[in-house]
PDB file of C-alpha atoms in Angstrom:
ATOM      1  CA  UNK A   1     112.951  92.188 121.126  1.00 52.00           C
ATOM      2  CA  UNK A   2     115.228  95.136 121.898  1.00 53.00           C
ATOM      3  CA  UNK A   3     115.180  94.322 125.610  1.00 52.00           C
ATOM      4  CA  UNK A   4     115.892  90.657 124.895  1.00 53.00           C
ATOM      5  CA  UNK A   5     119.106  91.422 123.000  1.00 52.00           C
ATOM      6  CA  UNK A   6     120.888  92.421 126.175  1.00 48.00           C
ATOM      7  CA  UNK A   7     119.198  91.898 129.519  1.00 50.00           C
ATOM      8  CA  UNK A   8     121.166  94.815 130.959  1.00 51.00           C
ATOM      9  CA  UNK A   9     119.835  97.219 128.309  1.00 61.00           C
ATOM     10  CA  UNK A  10     123.425  98.007 127.349  1.00 73.00           C
ATOM     11  CA  UNK A  11     122.802  99.263 123.848  1.00 87.00           C
ATOM     12  CA  UNK A  12     126.180 100.947 123.290  1.00 89.00           C
ATOM     13  CA  UNK A  13     127.447  98.330 120.810  1.00 92.00           C
ATOM     14  CA  UNK A  14     124.128  97.291 119.260  1.00 95.00           C
ATOM     15  CA  UNK A  15     124.063  97.540 115.455  1.00 97.00           C
ATOM     16  CA  UNK A  16     120.721  97.663 113.627  1.00 97.00           C
ATOM     17  CA  UNK A  17     120.044  97.963 109.916  1.00 98.00           C
ATOM     18  CA  UNK A  18     116.663  99.323 108.849  1.00 98.00           C
ATOM     19  CA  UNK A  19     116.805  97.965 105.309  1.00 98.00           C
ATOM     20  CA  UNK A  20     113.589  99.537 103.967  1.00 97.00           C
ATOM     21  CA  UNK A  21     113.573 102.693 106.077  1.00 97.00           C
ATOM     22  CA  UNK A  22     111.444 104.964 103.899  1.00 95.00           C
ATOM     23  CA  UNK A  23     110.772 108.225 105.734  1.00 94.00           C
ATOM     24  CA  UNK A  24     112.225 106.706 108.905  1.00 96.00           C
ATOM     25  CA  UNK A  25     109.335 106.270 111.324  1.00 96.00           C
ATOM     26  CA  UNK A  26     110.589 102.866 112.505  1.00 96.00           C
ATOM     27  CA  UNK A  27     114.178 104.142 112.555  1.00 97.00           C
ATOM     28  CA  UNK A  28     113.244 107.053 114.815  1.00 98.00           C
ATOM     29  CA  UNK A  29     111.231 104.767 117.085  1.00 96.00           C
ATOM     30  CA  UNK A  30     114.184 102.383 117.387  1.00 95.00           C
ATOM     31  CA  UNK A  31     116.445 105.282 118.279  1.00 96.00           C
ATOM     32  CA  UNK A  32     114.059 106.260 121.075  1.00 95.00           C
ATOM     33  CA  UNK A  33     113.885 102.650 122.344  1.00 93.00           C
ATOM     34  CA  UNK A  34     117.698 102.547 122.415  1.00 94.00           C
ATOM     35  CA  UNK A  35     117.912 105.857 124.286  1.00 94.00           C
ATOM     36  CA  UNK A  36     119.937 107.237 121.362  1.00 96.00           C
ATOM     37  CA  UNK A  37     122.642 104.583 121.886  1.00 95.00           C
ATOM     38  CA  UNK A  38     124.084 101.967 119.579  1.00 96.00           C
ATOM     39  CA  UNK A  39     124.108 102.455 115.836  1.00 97.00           C
ATOM     40  CA  UNK A  40     121.154 102.386 113.467  1.00 98.00           C
ATOM     41  CA  UNK A  41     121.932 102.250 109.774  1.00 98.00           C
ATOM     42  CA  UNK A  42     119.020 103.335 107.599  1.00 98.00           C
ATOM     43  CA  UNK A  43     118.668 102.764 103.885  1.00 98.00           C
ATOM     44  CA  UNK A  44     116.083 102.144 101.215  1.00 96.00           C
ATOM     45  CA  UNK A  45     116.232 100.708  97.701  1.00 91.00           C
ATOM     46  CA  UNK A  46     114.488 103.938  96.639  1.00 92.00           C
ATOM     47  CA  UNK A  47     116.778 106.754  97.885  1.00 92.00           C
ATOM     48  CA  UNK A  48     114.080 109.397  97.369  1.00 95.00           C
ATOM     49  CA  UNK A  49     112.114 107.841 100.237  1.00 95.00           C
ATOM     50  CA  UNK A  50     114.912 108.774 102.651  1.00 96.00           C
ATOM     51  CA  UNK A  51     114.901 112.507 101.875  1.00 95.00           C
ATOM     52  CA  UNK A  52     113.015 113.466 105.047  1.00 95.00           C
ATOM     53  CA  UNK A  53     114.858 111.171 107.446  1.00 97.00           C
ATOM     54  CA  UNK A  54     117.840 113.450 108.184  1.00 95.00           C
ATOM     55  CA  UNK A  55     115.707 116.462 109.134  1.00 96.00           C
ATOM     56  CA  UNK A  56     113.331 114.281 111.141  1.00 97.00           C
ATOM     57  CA  UNK A  57     116.248 112.666 113.012  1.00 97.00           C
ATOM     58  CA  UNK A  58     117.828 116.053 113.706  1.00 96.00           C
ATOM     59  CA  UNK A  59     114.519 117.441 114.983  1.00 97.00           C
ATOM     60  CA  UNK A  60     114.087 114.397 117.253  1.00 97.00           C
ATOM     61  CA  UNK A  61     117.675 114.705 118.527  1.00 97.00           C
ATOM     62  CA  UNK A  62     118.653 111.270 117.220  1.00 97.00           C
ATOM     63  CA  UNK A  63     122.422 111.070 116.882  1.00 97.00           C
ATOM     64  CA  UNK A  64     122.747 107.284 116.530  1.00 98.00           C
ATOM     65  CA  UNK A  65     121.254 107.108 113.015  1.00 98.00           C
ATOM     66  CA  UNK A  66     123.408 106.929 109.907  1.00 97.00           C
ATOM     67  CA  UNK A  67     121.814 106.992 106.477  1.00 97.00           C
ATOM     68  CA  UNK A  68     123.753 104.797 104.077  1.00 97.00           C
ATOM     69  CA  UNK A  69     123.552 104.149 100.372  1.00 96.00           C
ATOM     70  CA  UNK A  70     121.621 100.988  99.526  1.00 96.00           C
ATOM     71  CA  UNK A  71     124.515  99.764  97.356  1.00 95.00           C
ATOM     72  CA  UNK A  72     126.927  99.845 100.304  1.00 95.00           C
ATOM     73  CA  UNK A  73     124.897  97.589 102.633  1.00 95.00           C
ATOM     74  CA  UNK A  74     126.975  94.497 101.923  1.00 91.00           C
ATOM     75  CA  UNK A  75     129.985  96.299 103.404  1.00 95.00           C
ATOM     76  CA  UNK A  76     128.280  96.059 106.790  1.00 97.00           C
ATOM     77  CA  UNK A  77     128.820  93.021 108.988  1.00 96.00           C
ATOM     78  CA  UNK A  78     127.945  91.704 112.420  1.00 96.00           C
ATOM     79  CA  UNK A  79     124.508  93.316 112.406  1.00 97.00           C
ATOM     80  CA  UNK A  80     122.549  92.489 115.564  1.00 96.00           C
ATOM     81  CA  UNK A  81     119.122  93.220 114.080  1.00 97.00           C
ATOM     82  CA  UNK A  82     118.138  93.456 110.445  1.00 98.00           C
ATOM     83  CA  UNK A  83     114.735  95.108 110.211  1.00 98.00           C
ATOM     84  CA  UNK A  84     113.061  94.397 106.899  1.00 98.00           C
ATOM     85  CA  UNK A  85     109.667  96.047 106.430  1.00 97.00           C
ATOM     86  CA  UNK A  86     109.551  94.468 102.998  1.00 98.00           C
ATOM     87  CA  UNK A  87     107.920  95.988  99.932  1.00 97.00           C
ATOM     88  CA  UNK A  88     104.612  94.170  99.527  1.00 97.00           C
ATOM     89  CA  UNK A  89     101.181  94.163  97.944  1.00 97.00           C
ATOM     90  CA  UNK A  90      99.633  96.105 100.828  1.00 97.00           C
ATOM     91  CA  UNK A  91      96.634  93.766 100.932  1.00 97.00           C
ATOM     92  CA  UNK A  92      96.399  94.306 104.673  1.00 97.00           C
ATOM     93  CA  UNK A  93      95.413  97.927 104.059  1.00 96.00           C
ATOM     94  CA  UNK A  94      92.344  97.281 101.886  1.00 95.00           C
ATOM     95  CA  UNK A  95      90.034  98.427 104.692  1.00 91.00           C
ATOM     96  CA  UNK A  96      91.336 101.980 104.414  1.00 92.00           C
ATOM     97  CA  UNK A  97      92.568 101.860 100.803  1.00 93.00           C
ATOM     98  CA  UNK A  98      89.757 100.066  99.001  1.00 92.00           C
ATOM     99  CA  UNK A  99      90.952 101.160  95.543  1.00 94.00           C
ATOM    100  CA  UNK A 100      94.183  99.221  96.035  1.00 93.00           C
ATOM    101  CA  UNK A 101      92.396  95.924  95.451  1.00 90.00           C
ATOM    102  CA  UNK A 102      91.817  96.980  91.842  1.00 93.00           C
ATOM    103  CA  UNK A 103      95.506  97.784  91.327  1.00 94.00           C
ATOM    104  CA  UNK A 104      97.010  94.551  92.668  1.00 95.00           C
ATOM    105  CA  UNK A 105      97.542  91.855  90.041  1.00 96.00           C
ATOM    106  CA  UNK A 106      99.039  88.390  90.264  1.00 96.00           C
ATOM    107  CA  UNK A 107     102.082  89.603  88.311  1.00 97.00           C
ATOM    108  CA  UNK A 108     102.554  92.484  90.778  1.00 97.00           C
ATOM    109  CA  UNK A 109     102.332  90.039  93.693  1.00 97.00           C
ATOM    110  CA  UNK A 110     104.928  87.830  92.004  1.00 98.00           C
ATOM    111  CA  UNK A 111     107.148  90.887  91.560  1.00 98.00           C
ATOM    112  CA  UNK A 112     106.887  91.651  95.290  1.00 98.00           C
ATOM    113  CA  UNK A 113     107.617  88.009  96.171  1.00 98.00           C
ATOM    114  CA  UNK A 114     110.789  88.154  94.069  1.00 98.00           C
ATOM    115  CA  UNK A 115     111.894  91.409  95.716  1.00 97.00           C
ATOM    116  CA  UNK A 116     111.201  90.019  99.213  1.00 98.00           C
ATOM    117  CA  UNK A 117     113.091  86.778  98.545  1.00 98.00           C
ATOM    118  CA  UNK A 118     116.000  88.737  97.082  1.00 98.00           C
ATOM    119  CA  UNK A 119     116.222  91.041 100.093  1.00 98.00           C
ATOM    120  CA  UNK A 120     116.184  88.104 102.494  1.00 98.00           C
ATOM    121  CA  UNK A 121     118.810  86.138 100.534  1.00 98.00           C
ATOM    122  CA  UNK A 122     121.115  89.056  99.809  1.00 97.00           C
ATOM    123  CA  UNK A 123     121.225  90.654 103.246  1.00 98.00           C
ATOM    124  CA  UNK A 124     120.861  87.758 105.700  1.00 98.00           C
ATOM    125  CA  UNK A 125     124.639  87.112 105.506  1.00 98.00           C
ATOM    126  CA  UNK A 126     125.436  90.410 107.254  1.00 98.00           C
ATOM    127  CA  UNK A 127     123.542  89.305 110.384  1.00 98.00           C
ATOM    128  CA  UNK A 128     125.883  88.013 113.078  1.00 97.00           C
ATOM    129  CA  UNK A 129     125.501  84.684 114.888  1.00 97.00           C
ATOM    130  CA  UNK A 130     122.581  84.986 117.344  1.00 95.00           C
ATOM    131  CA  UNK A 131     121.495  88.114 115.461  1.00 96.00           C
ATOM    132  CA  UNK A 132     117.915  88.566 114.343  1.00 97.00           C
ATOM    133  CA  UNK A 133     116.012  89.318 111.174  1.00 98.00           C
ATOM    134  CA  UNK A 134     112.679  91.013 111.747  1.00 98.00           C
ATOM    135  CA  UNK A 135     110.630  90.539 108.592  1.00 98.00           C
ATOM    136  CA  UNK A 136     107.359  92.427 108.234  1.00 98.00           C
ATOM    137  CA  UNK A 137     104.739  93.166 105.599  1.00 98.00           C
ATOM    138  CA  UNK A 138     101.380  94.912 105.505  1.00 97.00           C
ATOM    139  CA  UNK A 139     100.085  91.980 103.488  1.00 98.00           C
ATOM    140  CA  UNK A 140      97.638  89.239 104.400  1.00 97.00           C
ATOM    141  CA  UNK A 141      98.804  86.933 101.596  1.00 98.00           C
ATOM    142  CA  UNK A 142     100.583  83.733 102.696  1.00 98.00           C
ATOM    143  CA  UNK A 143     102.928  83.846  99.688  1.00 98.00           C
ATOM    144  CA  UNK A 144     104.354  87.163 100.935  1.00 98.00           C
ATOM    145  CA  UNK A 145     104.385  86.060 104.556  1.00 98.00           C
ATOM    146  CA  UNK A 146     104.715  82.606 106.101  1.00 98.00           C
ATOM    147  CA  UNK A 147     105.360  80.902 102.748  1.00 98.00           C
ATOM    148  CA  UNK A 148     108.100  83.448 101.992  1.00 98.00           C
ATOM    149  CA  UNK A 149     109.709  82.779 105.382  1.00 98.00           C
ATOM    150  CA  UNK A 150     109.325  78.995 104.964  1.00 98.00           C
ATOM    151  CA  UNK A 151     111.083  79.178 101.582  1.00 98.00           C
ATOM    152  CA  UNK A 152     113.909  81.269 103.077  1.00 98.00           C
ATOM    153  CA  UNK A 153     114.383  78.839 105.979  1.00 98.00           C
ATOM    154  CA  UNK A 154     114.469  75.862 103.585  1.00 98.00           C
ATOM    155  CA  UNK A 155     117.415  77.467 101.755  1.00 98.00           C
ATOM    156  CA  UNK A 156     119.089  78.826 104.889  1.00 98.00           C
ATOM    157  CA  UNK A 157     119.337  76.213 107.647  1.00 98.00           C
ATOM    158  CA  UNK A 158     121.605  78.589 109.577  1.00 98.00           C
ATOM    159  CA  UNK A 159     118.455  80.550 110.517  1.00 98.00           C
ATOM    160  CA  UNK A 160     115.505  79.461 112.637  1.00 98.00           C
ATOM    161  CA  UNK A 161     112.078  80.934 113.201  1.00 98.00           C
ATOM    162  CA  UNK A 162     111.715  82.365 116.701  1.00 97.00           C
ATOM    163  CA  UNK A 163     108.188  83.694 116.386  1.00 96.00           C
ATOM    164  CA  UNK A 164     105.671  84.904 113.813  1.00 97.00           C
ATOM    165  CA  UNK A 165     102.295  86.578 113.950  1.00 97.00           C
ATOM    166  CA  UNK A 166      99.657  87.394 111.375  1.00 97.00           C
ATOM    167  CA  UNK A 167      97.296  90.230 112.266  1.00 97.00           C
ATOM    168  CA  UNK A 168      94.128  90.303 110.206  1.00 96.00           C
ATOM    169  CA  UNK A 169      91.988  93.433 109.830  1.00 93.00           C
ATOM    170  CA  UNK A 170      88.809  91.486 110.528  1.00 92.00           C
ATOM    171  CA  UNK A 171      90.175  90.532 113.968  1.00 93.00           C
ATOM    172  CA  UNK A 172      90.930  94.012 115.282  1.00 92.00           C
ATOM    173  CA  UNK A 173      90.530  97.683 114.332  1.00 92.00           C
ATOM    174  CA  UNK A 174      93.782  98.000 112.362  1.00 94.00           C
ATOM    175  CA  UNK A 175      95.497  96.961 109.169  1.00 97.00           C
ATOM    176  CA  UNK A 176      96.621  93.451 108.329  1.00 97.00           C
ATOM    177  CA  UNK A 177     100.273  92.733 109.073  1.00 97.00           C
ATOM    178  CA  UNK A 178     102.667  89.821 109.219  1.00 98.00           C
ATOM    179  CA  UNK A 179     105.806  89.775 111.348  1.00 97.00           C
ATOM    180  CA  UNK A 180     108.435  87.097 111.795  1.00 98.00           C
ATOM    181  CA  UNK A 181     111.549  86.996 113.950  1.00 97.00           C
ATOM    182  CA  UNK A 182     114.366  84.805 112.666  1.00 98.00           C
ATOM    183  CA  UNK A 183     117.607  84.060 114.490  1.00 97.00           C
ATOM    184  CA  UNK A 184     120.938  83.179 112.932  1.00 98.00           C
ATOM    185  CA  UNK A 185     122.174  79.971 114.549  1.00 97.00           C
ATOM    186  CA  UNK A 186     125.624  79.752 112.960  1.00 96.00           C
TER     187      UNK A 186
END
């Protein structure tokens, strides 16, 4: 996706928001892919999750990362890529976290669905025309994945689905994941 944004790999003006950055693993990887160019804004609805990102970025020599307060996201505009590794049930990780299946309830799944829908609705407007939303979960549940994206697209005809993939842990040696790439049309 990064290489498809600009065929010349001119990342100087690229603006990315890592909306659910956590400790920053994806943020740091993006910085490396961009050769430390462009601008990556990193935030998380739980600020405590970001506490290790600054030292990790400094250690990695990443100078294109800016940690921002979650409440100031809506001040951003013309974002090229909105990366949303959405909070989810984690059902794709049951293979290595078997106890999790006893902690997930239908009300907890509904809570995650509400959070996911809210993040999509609230932050899609900051994506520029032809910009992308990358939505991902470590869930195997359709209601957190393709059904969530279908519901978003129904309400937001200015976005279209470019591609989506569901990885299931019974099909390969890893966790279950869902990823979708949406593009803003107008």
